[in-house]
Structures are given as structure tokens and as C-alpha cells.
XYZ file of C-alpha atoms in Angstrom:
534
model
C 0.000 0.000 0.000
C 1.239 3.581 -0.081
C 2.813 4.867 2.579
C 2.356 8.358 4.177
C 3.983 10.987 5.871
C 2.009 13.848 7.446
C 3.685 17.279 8.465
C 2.317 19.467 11.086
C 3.947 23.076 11.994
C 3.634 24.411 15.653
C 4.466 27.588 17.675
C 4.297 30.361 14.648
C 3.366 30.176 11.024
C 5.772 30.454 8.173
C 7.945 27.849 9.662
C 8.533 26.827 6.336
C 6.463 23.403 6.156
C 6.361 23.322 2.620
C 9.987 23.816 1.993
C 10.805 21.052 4.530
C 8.192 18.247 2.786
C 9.288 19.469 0.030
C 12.779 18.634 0.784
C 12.188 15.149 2.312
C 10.617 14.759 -1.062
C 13.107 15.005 -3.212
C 15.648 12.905 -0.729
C 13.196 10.098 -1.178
C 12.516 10.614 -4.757
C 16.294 10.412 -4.779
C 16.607 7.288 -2.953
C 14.782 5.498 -6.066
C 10.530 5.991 -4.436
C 8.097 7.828 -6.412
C 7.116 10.341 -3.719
C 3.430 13.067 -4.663
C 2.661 16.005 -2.179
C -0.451 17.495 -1.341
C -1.197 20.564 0.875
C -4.272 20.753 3.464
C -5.054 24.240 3.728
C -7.469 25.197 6.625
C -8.993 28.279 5.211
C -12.704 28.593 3.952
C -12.116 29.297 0.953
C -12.424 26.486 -2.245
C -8.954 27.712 -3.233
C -6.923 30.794 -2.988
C -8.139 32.203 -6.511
C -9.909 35.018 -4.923
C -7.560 35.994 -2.571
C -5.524 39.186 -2.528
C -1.608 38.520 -3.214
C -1.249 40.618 -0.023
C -2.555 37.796 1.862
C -1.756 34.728 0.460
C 1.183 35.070 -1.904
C 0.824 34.098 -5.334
C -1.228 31.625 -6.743
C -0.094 29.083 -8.223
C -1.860 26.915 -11.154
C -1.630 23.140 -11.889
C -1.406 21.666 -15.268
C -4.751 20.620 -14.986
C -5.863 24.209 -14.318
C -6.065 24.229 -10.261
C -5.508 27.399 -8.700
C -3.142 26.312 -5.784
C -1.237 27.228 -2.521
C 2.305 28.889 -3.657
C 3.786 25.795 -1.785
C 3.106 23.312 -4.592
C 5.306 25.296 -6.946
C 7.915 23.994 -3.626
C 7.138 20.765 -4.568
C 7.484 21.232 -8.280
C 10.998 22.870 -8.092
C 12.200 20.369 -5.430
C 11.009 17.076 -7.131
C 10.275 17.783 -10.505
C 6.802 15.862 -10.090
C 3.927 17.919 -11.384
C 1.234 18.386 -8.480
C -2.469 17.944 -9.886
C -5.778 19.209 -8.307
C -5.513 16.620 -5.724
C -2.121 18.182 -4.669
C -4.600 20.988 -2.414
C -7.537 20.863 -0.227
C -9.093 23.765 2.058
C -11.481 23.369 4.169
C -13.973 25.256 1.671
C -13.027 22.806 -0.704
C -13.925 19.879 1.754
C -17.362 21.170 3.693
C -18.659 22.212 -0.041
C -18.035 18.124 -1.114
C -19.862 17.307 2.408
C -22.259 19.999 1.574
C -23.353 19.024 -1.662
C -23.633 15.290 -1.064
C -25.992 15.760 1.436
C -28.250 18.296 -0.816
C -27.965 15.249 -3.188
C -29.668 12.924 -0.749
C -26.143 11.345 0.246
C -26.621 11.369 3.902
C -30.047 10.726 4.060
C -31.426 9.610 7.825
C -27.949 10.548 9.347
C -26.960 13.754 10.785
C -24.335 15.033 9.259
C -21.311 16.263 11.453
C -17.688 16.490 11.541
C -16.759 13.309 12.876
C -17.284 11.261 10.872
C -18.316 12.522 7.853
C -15.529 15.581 7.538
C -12.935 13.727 9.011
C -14.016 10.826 6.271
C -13.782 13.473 3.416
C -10.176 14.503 4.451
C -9.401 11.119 4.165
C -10.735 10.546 0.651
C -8.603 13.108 -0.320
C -5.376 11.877 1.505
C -5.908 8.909 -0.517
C -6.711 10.560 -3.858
C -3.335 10.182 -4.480
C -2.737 6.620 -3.581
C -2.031 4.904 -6.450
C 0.393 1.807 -7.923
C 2.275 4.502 -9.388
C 2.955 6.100 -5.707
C 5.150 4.866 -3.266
C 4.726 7.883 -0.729
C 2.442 10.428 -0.068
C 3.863 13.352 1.640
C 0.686 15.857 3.280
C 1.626 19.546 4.854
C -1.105 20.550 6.894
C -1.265 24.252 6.829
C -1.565 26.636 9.661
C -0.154 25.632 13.070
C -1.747 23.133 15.396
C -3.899 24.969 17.985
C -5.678 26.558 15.440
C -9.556 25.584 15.903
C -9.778 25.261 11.760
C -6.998 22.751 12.038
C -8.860 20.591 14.175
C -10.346 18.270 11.707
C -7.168 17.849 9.865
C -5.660 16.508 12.514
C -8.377 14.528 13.434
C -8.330 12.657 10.221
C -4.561 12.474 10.154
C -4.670 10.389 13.546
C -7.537 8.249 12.585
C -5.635 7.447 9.320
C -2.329 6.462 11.306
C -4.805 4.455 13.185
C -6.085 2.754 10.481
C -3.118 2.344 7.866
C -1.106 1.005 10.498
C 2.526 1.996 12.736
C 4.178 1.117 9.361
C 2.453 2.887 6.735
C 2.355 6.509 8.347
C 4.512 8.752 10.401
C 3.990 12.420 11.537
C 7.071 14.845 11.351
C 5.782 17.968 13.362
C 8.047 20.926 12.576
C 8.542 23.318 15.670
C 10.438 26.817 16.716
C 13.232 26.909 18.735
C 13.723 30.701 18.997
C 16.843 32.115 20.037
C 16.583 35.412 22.490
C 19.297 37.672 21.992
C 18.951 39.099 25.227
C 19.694 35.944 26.876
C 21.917 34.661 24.297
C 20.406 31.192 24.571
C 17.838 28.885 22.785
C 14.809 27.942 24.216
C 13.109 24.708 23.721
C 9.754 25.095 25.502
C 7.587 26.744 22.560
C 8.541 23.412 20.973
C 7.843 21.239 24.330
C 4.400 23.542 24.507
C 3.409 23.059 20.893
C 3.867 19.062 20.833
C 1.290 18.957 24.041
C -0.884 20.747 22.063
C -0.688 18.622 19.626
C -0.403 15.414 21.783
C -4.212 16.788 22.874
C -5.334 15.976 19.337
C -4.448 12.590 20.018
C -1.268 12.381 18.078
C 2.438 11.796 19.175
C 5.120 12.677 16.472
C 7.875 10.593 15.195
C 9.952 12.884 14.100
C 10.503 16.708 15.262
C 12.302 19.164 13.113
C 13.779 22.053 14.391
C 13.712 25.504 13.091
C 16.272 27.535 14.086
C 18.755 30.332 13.617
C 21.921 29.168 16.170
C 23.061 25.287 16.247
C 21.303 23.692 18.666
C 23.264 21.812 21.313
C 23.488 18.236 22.305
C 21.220 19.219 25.786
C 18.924 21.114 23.783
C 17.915 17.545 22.139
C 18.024 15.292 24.885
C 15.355 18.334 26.354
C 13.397 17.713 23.495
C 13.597 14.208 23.026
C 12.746 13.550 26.906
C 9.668 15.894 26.996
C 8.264 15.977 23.854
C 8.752 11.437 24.096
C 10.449 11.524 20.501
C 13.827 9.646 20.091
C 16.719 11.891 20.388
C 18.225 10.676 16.639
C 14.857 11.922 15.578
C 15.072 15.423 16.752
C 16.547 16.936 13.840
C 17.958 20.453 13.588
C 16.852 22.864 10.590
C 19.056 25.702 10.816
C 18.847 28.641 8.653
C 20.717 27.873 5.557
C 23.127 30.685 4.701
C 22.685 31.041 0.567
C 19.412 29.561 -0.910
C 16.480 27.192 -0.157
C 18.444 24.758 -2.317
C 20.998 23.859 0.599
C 17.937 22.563 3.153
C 17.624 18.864 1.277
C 21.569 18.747 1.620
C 21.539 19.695 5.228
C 18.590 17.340 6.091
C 20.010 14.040 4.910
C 23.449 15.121 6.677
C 21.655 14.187 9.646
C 20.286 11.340 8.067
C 16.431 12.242 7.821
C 15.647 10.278 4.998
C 17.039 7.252 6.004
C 15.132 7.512 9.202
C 12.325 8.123 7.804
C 12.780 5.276 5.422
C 13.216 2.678 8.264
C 10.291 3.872 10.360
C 7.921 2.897 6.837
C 9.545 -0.106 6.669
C 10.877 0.221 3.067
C 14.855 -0.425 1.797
C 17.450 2.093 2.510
C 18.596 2.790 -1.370
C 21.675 4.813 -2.344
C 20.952 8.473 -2.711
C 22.539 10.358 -5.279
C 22.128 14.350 -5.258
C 25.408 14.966 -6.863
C 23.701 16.729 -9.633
C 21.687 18.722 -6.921
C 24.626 19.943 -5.193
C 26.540 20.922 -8.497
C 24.368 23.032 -8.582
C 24.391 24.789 -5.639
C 27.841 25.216 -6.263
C 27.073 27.707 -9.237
C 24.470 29.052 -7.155
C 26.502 29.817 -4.396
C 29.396 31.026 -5.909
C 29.049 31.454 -9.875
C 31.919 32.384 -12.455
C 30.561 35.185 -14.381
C 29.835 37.915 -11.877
C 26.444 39.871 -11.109
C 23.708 40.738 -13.179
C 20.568 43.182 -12.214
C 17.322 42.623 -13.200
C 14.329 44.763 -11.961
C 10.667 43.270 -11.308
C 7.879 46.179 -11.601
C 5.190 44.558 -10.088
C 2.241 46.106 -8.233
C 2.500 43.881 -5.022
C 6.093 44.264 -4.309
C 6.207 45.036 -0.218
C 4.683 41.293 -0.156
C 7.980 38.974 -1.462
C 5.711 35.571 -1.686
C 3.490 37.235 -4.065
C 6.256 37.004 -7.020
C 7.484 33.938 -5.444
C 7.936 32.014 -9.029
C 9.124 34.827 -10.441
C 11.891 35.275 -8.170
C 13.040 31.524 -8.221
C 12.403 31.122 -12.134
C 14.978 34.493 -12.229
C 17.509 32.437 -9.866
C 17.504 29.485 -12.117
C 18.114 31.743 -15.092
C 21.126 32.436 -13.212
C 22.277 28.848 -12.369
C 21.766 28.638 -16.051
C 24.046 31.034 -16.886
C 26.602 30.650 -14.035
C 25.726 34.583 -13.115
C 24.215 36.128 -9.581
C 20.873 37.623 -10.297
C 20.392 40.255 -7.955
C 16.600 41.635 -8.537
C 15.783 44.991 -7.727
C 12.169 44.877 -6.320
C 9.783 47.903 -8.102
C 6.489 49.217 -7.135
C 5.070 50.603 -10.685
C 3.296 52.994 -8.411
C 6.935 54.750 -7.651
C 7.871 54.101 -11.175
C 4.365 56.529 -11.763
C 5.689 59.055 -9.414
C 9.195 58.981 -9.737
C 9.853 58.441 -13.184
C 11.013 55.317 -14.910
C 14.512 56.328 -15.327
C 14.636 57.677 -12.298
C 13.613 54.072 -10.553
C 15.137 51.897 -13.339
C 18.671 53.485 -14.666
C 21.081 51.185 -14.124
C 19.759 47.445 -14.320
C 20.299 45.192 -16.815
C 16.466 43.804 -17.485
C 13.505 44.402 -16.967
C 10.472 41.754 -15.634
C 6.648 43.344 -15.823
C 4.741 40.275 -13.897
C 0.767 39.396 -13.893
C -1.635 41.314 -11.968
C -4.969 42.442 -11.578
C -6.809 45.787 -11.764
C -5.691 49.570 -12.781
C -3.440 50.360 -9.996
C 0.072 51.092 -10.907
C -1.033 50.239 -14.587
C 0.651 52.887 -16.263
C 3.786 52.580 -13.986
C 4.114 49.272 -15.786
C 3.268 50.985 -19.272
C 5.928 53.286 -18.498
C 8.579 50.557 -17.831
C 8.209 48.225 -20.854
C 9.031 51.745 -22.811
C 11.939 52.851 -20.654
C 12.972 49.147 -21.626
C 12.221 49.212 -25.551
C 13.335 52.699 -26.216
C 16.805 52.414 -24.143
C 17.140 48.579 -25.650
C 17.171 46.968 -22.669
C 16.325 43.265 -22.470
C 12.333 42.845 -21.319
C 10.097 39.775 -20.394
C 6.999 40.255 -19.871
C 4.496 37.657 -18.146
C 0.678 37.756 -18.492
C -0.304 41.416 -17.584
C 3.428 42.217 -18.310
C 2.582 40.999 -22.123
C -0.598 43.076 -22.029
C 0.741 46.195 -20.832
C 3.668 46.027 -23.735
C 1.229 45.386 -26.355
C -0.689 49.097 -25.030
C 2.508 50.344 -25.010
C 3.672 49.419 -28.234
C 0.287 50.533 -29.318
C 0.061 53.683 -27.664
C 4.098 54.960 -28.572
C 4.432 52.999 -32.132
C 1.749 52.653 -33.380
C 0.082 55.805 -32.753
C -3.212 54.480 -31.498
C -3.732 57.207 -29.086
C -5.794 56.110 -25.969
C -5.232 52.479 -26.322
C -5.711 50.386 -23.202
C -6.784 47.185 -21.728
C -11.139 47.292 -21.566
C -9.984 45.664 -18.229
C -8.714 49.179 -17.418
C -11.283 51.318 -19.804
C -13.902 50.448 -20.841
C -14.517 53.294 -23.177
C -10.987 53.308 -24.679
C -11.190 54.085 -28.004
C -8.509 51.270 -29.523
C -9.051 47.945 -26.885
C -6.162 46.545 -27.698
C -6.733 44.449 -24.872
C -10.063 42.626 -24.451
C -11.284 40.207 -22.376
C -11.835 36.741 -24.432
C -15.044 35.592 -25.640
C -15.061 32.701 -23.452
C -15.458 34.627 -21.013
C -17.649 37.669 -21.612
C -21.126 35.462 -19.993
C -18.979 34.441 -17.131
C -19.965 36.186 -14.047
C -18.579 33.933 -11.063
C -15.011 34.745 -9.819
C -13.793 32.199 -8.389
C -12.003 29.256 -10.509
C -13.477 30.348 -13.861
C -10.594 32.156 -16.004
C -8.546 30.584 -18.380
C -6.738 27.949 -16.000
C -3.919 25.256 -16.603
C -1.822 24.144 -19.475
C -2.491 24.816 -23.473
C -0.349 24.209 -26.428
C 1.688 26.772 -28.001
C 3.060 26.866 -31.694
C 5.863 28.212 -32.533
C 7.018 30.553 -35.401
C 9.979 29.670 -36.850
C 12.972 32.176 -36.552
C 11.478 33.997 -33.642
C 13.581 34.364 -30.285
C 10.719 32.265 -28.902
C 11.428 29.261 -30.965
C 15.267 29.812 -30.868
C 14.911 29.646 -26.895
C 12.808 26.625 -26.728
C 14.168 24.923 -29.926
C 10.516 23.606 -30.432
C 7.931 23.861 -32.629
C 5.521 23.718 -30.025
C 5.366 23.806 -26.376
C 2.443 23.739 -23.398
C 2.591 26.507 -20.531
C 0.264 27.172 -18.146
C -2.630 30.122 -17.883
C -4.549 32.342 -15.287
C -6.159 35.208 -17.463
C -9.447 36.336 -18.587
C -8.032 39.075 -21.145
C -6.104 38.813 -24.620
C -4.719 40.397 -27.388
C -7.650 41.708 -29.695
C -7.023 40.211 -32.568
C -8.713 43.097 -34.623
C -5.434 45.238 -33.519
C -3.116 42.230 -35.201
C -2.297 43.781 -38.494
C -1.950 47.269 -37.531
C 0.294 46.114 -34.918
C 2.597 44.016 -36.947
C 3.034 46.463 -39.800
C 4.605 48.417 -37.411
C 6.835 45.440 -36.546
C 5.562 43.795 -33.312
C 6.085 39.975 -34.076
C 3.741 37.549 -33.060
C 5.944 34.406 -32.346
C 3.419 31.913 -30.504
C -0.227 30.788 -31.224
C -2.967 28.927 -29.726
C -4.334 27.946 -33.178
C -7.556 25.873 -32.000
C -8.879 29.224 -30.564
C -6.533 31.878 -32.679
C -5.580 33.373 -29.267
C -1.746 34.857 -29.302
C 0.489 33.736 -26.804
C 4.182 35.411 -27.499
C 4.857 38.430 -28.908
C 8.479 40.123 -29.536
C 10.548 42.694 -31.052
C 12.891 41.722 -33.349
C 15.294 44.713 -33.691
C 16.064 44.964 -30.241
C 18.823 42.661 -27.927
C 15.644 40.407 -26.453
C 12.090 42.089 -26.496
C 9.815 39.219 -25.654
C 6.324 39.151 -23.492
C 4.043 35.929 -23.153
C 0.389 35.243 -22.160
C 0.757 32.673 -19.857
C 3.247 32.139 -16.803
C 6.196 30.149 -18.029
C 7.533 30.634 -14.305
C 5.635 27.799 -12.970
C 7.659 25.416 -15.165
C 11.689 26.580 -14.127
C 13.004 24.367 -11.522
C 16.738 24.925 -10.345
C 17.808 21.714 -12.197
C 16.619 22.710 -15.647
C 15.503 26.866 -15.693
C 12.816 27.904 -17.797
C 14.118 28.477 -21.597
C 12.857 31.691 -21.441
C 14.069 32.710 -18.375
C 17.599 31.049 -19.008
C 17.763 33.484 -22.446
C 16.126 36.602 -21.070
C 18.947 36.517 -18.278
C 21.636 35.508 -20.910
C 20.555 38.402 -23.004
C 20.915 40.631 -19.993
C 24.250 39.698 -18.824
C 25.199 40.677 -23.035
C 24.122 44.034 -22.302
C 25.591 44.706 -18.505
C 29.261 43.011 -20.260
């Protein structure tokens, strides 16, 4: 049967769960087991679609056109395993199932209640990644235990142990042990504290993990392992690594995680070979050809997780390349007061990201033609494509006015429109253009050259297009359109050819870069920029 691990996070949030399963993850994937991830998120709503970057980060979108916690992309980059629909459940998401099955006449005579027919719904989704295909099942349960919308999680995490058996599941329960300056000592009793909370659930962990930002000492652990009834080689430390996220699989199986964890489940201790993993950390850590700068102007800068993608696809550009991307983080609002040469002079590309609404809209405009007039490489994602095609519009072509009818609705060229498919669609939540479509390529493009493909799939999140009734005015005045969606005409890519790399795409290529293999696009928009900053 498959086996499962289930991660819990205690004392504060952003402990950094996801990074951590997503770490033991690849260790076992390395170790020869097919490993899939899934996230239990304990917020009401279906999925985080709706919900302002400010709050949640970005969203992040499944080939098969979920709208997802930001920690799946974790997964992604870590393993290389794409996560599916099934890779994230809320508690929206779980009570509307419930909810629905008893409107259908599901439950009928029973009262419906959360033990045991919540609890039993969790579980259905644990398992809707069991498969012969899967030898592990790693599930992060979001939020930190204590919570009273964690509850049921961990409810139906301890009545699964109890029911798949000692052998087929473990609980790793990742914990703070903060370090008070004041003192100048660690303290270990948030961490005692948070496992009797969660021992009051009904569940004991196997394995604690240790967040922390001084080396815990050989006391500290025997405290741990005596009051919180774990064994002490099973308290492991998770010190903050110095360089990247990349370094915390390397620092977990010094201490042997993954062969622990391995031996609790009862399956054979393979080799593990990383070597490719930590070659590249290597050129991460300290690359050959120097520094290059790249600015993101995006309108929910002050928030780093809402770019999160973004900023990882840009670092693996840079492994790529054997180059330090340092990213200058823009608010297209200052780029609106300020100036865009003012805010911009001196970096070496330019990244406009997705977005939604009219704020800092013309901050963005403003950017993509600081970047095509000074000949500075561009990429732009999503809204980042949109706003180049109003600039190119509005400053080449002449079209004075032109916009986005997502911005104005009475502009007089809508060079942007919202798609036809969705023009009825009133709902918000989950309906846009979601998940992975094909691409074709034109041949001699930058687009094609970068891929070397004829076509490709990327994934979507957008309700508005190019308006195709702007094409030919557009590329007489020599805007190239260098990818297609032919079953529905829609364009995906569109460049510049006389500049050094002038190239803006529709969908978010980001969500497809790990740090093994970077994006094509990415790897040659950072390539062209380290040209220009030579």
C-alpha cells in the first residue's frame, strides 16, 4: 500500500512546512521511491483564486488548471513531479463536497457532522493520491496546530495512522526553537508547549524538526527528546541555511532524515545520489561570471511571496548562466511618481509580472518603454505581455488612448479585451482561463530559438487577450507575433525583433523553471541581460 507521511507546523506560522516536505521529497525521490505532495489548507475558501496577493502570496496553477497554494510550486521545483488538483484541499473545498452530497440525498437519515463525515472526506482526499504509481504520499497541513480550523485535519490524520497502520504513516511535526538575543540562549519550551498541544489531538510525532537560527546543542535535544517522548536521533535540527532554499535537502540528509524516515515505513534504505543537486548549488553559491541586475515592476512588491515564481524562475536563469541575479524589487506605483529612469537606470532587465486591476497600470506601461526605447532586455508575463502590447500601441503605433477594456472600458482602440469565453462568465472564483495549453511556434522567432521547439504547453490564469482586430496594424509596425494557440486563434508570445531580447508571453512560463533545468525563457532573457551589462 502507499505509505504516508504527514507534516504538522507548531508555535508560529511560516515555519517553512512546505519547503521542509518538500525537501524530504526530493531525498526520497532520490533514494529510487516515487514520492506526490499534497497541501491541506485550513482556510474557507475552495482555493486561494480570490484571494488578494497581499494575503496569500501568489497563486499558483496546476497543469490541470487548479488554482493552488504557492507551496506546490515547492514541490514542483524540489522534485520535478507535477502536483495535480488533488495536490490541495481547504477546508472550503472539503465542507462544499460534504455539503453538496448531502443536498444530493447522500446522507439521508444521518446527521451530518464532523466526525465522521468531515474527518471521512479529508481522508478521501489523503488517498486521492494513492495509487500503484505512488510509493509515498507526503501531506503539509497548513496553519499551526492549535488553530480551531486545524482541528479536523488533525483529526483525520490520527484516525488514518490508526487505520493504515505503525508502518504505513509517520507524523514529522516541525517546531520553533527561537533564540533570544537578550539571553543569548535557545529555548526549547515553545517546541515542548506546541507538541502537548498537539499530543491533545491525540497524536504523538515521530519525528521533530527544528527551526532555528543558532546550532542547537546536544542538551537542547536530549530536552526535546525527553519531553516531547520523541527519540533523540529523531530530533533533527533545521538551521537557517546561509545562501538559498536549495541547501535545506543537503543539510537534512546530513543528519540522516531520509534514512530515518525510510526505516520507520519499513521500506529499503537505497543509495541516494544528489550529486547533480549539489553541483548546482555550487554555481548558485558562488558562480563564475559575476552579477547581473534585473528589476521586477510589479504592483504587489512590499509582499515577497506574491512574485514567489518569479523570483526563483529568475535564480535558475542564473544557475543557467553561471551569473548572480540580484533583482531589484519595483512598485510601478513609484515608477508613476518617480519616473522610470529615475527608478530603473542602471539594471540590466527588466520583468513586468501578472496582476490584476488599474493600480500602478501605467507605472508598468511606463517601464516596458523605458525598456524598448533604451534597448534593454524585457520579459513580460501575463499582464506584463498586455501592458507592452498598449505600449507598443500607444508609442508605435500611434493608437492614441489604447488600453486594456480591463482598465477602460470606453478606450477608443481595446487593444486588450477580455476573451469571448469569457464575456457570460460572471462567477469569480475558478473560472478564467486555467492550466496548461499548447503553443506553436514561429519559426525564426527568439521564442522558438529559446525553446528549440515547434511547439510547447505553458500554463494560464487570465481572462483578457490580445484583440485580434489590432493584429495587423500592430505588426506592420513590426511587433512579431511568435506563438499561437491555433484551435482558438488566441496569441500567446509576442516580440521585437530589432532589439537585444524584447519578448512578453500570455501565460506564466515561471511555474515550469526548476533549479535543475531553468525555464528556456528565463535562461535566455537573463543571458541576453548579462550581453548588455558586459
Amino acid at each position: 500500500m502507499t505509505k504516508h507521511i504527514f507534516v504538522t507546523g507548531g508555535v508560529v506560522s511560516s515555519l517553512g512546512k512546505g519547503l521542509t516536505a518538500a525537501s524530504v521529497a526530493l531525498l526520497l525521490t532520490r533514494r529510487g521511491y516515487r514520492v506526490a505532495l499534497q497541501k491541506m489548507d485550513p482556510y474557507l475558501n475552495v482555493d486561494p483564486g480570490t484571494m488578494s496577493p497581499y494575503q496569500h502570496g501568489e497563486v499558483y496553477v496546476t497543469s490541470d488548471g487548479a488554482e493552488t497554494d504557492l507551496d506546490l510550486g515547492h514541490y514542483e521545483r524540489f522534485t520535478g513531479t507535477p502536483c495535480t488538483r488533488n495536490s490541495n484541499y481547504t477546508t472550503g473545498r472539503i465542507y462544499s463536497s460534504v455539503i453538496s452530497r448531502e443536498r444530493e440525498g447522500g446522507y439521508l437519515g444521518k446527521t451530518v457532522q464532523v466526525i465522521p463525515h468531515i474527518t471521512d472526506e479529508i481522508k478521501a482526499a489523503i488517498r486521492s493520491l494513492d495509487s500503484d504509481k505512488i510509493d509515498i504520499v507526503i501531506t503539509e497541513i497548513g496553519g499551526t496546530v492549535g488553530d480551531i480550523e486545524s482541528l479536523p485535519f488533525l483529526e483525520a490524520i490520527r484516525q488514518y495512522r490508526q487505520e493504515a497502520g505503525r508502518d504505513n504513516a509517520l507524523f514529522i511535526h516541525i517546531t520553533l526553537v527561537p533564540y533570544l538575543k537578550a539571553a543569548r540562549e535557545l529555548k526549547t519550551k515553545p517546541s515542548q508547549q506546541s507538541v502537548g498541544i498537539l499530543r491533545t489531538s491525540g497524536i504523538i510525532p515521530d519525528m521533530l524538526i527544528c527551526r532555528c537560527e543558532k546550532h542547537m546543542s546536544d542538551e537542547h535535544k536530549d530536552k526535546l527528546a525527553l519531553f516531547c517522548n520523541v527519540d533523540r536521533n529523531l530530533v533533527i535540527e533545521e538551521k537557517d541555511v546561509t545562501h538559498s532554499i536549495y541547501e535545506v535537502p543537503v543539510e537534512l540528509t546530513r543528519q540522516d532524515l531520509d534514512v530515518y524516515v525510510l526505516e520507520m515505513l519499513k521500506l529499503h534504505v537505497h543509495s541516494l545520489n544528489i550529486d547533480d543537486w549539489k553541483e548546482m548549488l555550487k554555481r548558485l553559491i558562488k558562480p563564475g561570471n559575476g552579477t547581473v541586475e534585473i528589476a521586477v515592476v510589479g504592483k504587489y512588491i512590499s509582499l515577497r511571496d506574491s512574485y514567489k515564481s518569479i523570483y526563483e524562475a529568475l535564480t535558475h536563469g542564473g544557475i543557467a548562466n553561471n551569473v548572480e541575479v540580484k533583482i531589484r524589487m519595483v512598485e510601478s506605483e513609484d515608477v508613476e511618481k518617480q519616473g522610470a529612469e529615475s527608478v530603473l537606470d542602471g539594471v540590466s532587465g527588466i520583468l513586468v509580472p501578472g496582476g490584476f486591476g488599474d493600480r500602478g497600470i501605467e507605472g508598468k506601461i511606463a517601464s516596458v518603454c523605458y525598456a524598448r526605447s533604451r534597448k534593454i532586455p524585457f520579459f513580460g508575463i501575463c499582464l506584463g505581455m498586455q501592458c507592452a502590447v498598449i505600449e507598443f500601441a500607444r508609442n508605435v503605433c500611434e493608437l492614441k488612448g489604447a488600453n486594456s477594456t480591463e482598465f477602460d472600458e470606453t478606450t477608443p482602440h481595446p487593444v486588450i479585451d477580455i476573451m469571448k469565453a469569457q464575456r457570460k462568465i460572471t462567477a469569480k472564483g475558478g473560472t478564467m482561463r486555467l492550466g496548461a495549453y499548447p503553443c506553436r511556434l514561429v519559426k525564426t522567432t527568439k521564442a522558438h530559438a529559446a525553446y528549440s521547439n515547434d511547439e510547447v504547453s505553458e500554463r494560464h490564469r487570465h481572462r483578457f487577450e490580445l484583440n485580434n482586430d489590432y493584429r495587423d496594424r500592430l505588426t506592420a509596425k513590426g511587433l512579431v507575433i511568435s506563438g499561437l494557440y491555433k484551435d482558438e486563434d488566441l496569441v500567446e508570445i509576442v516580440e521585437l525583433q530589432e532589439h537585444p531580447w524584447f519578448v512578453a508571453c500570455q501565460f506564466h512560463p515561471e511555474f515550469q523553471s526548476t533549479p535543475l533545468q531553468a525555464h528556456p525563457l528565463f535562461r535566455e532573457f537573463i543571458s541576453a541581460a548579462m550581453k548588455g551589462s558586459a
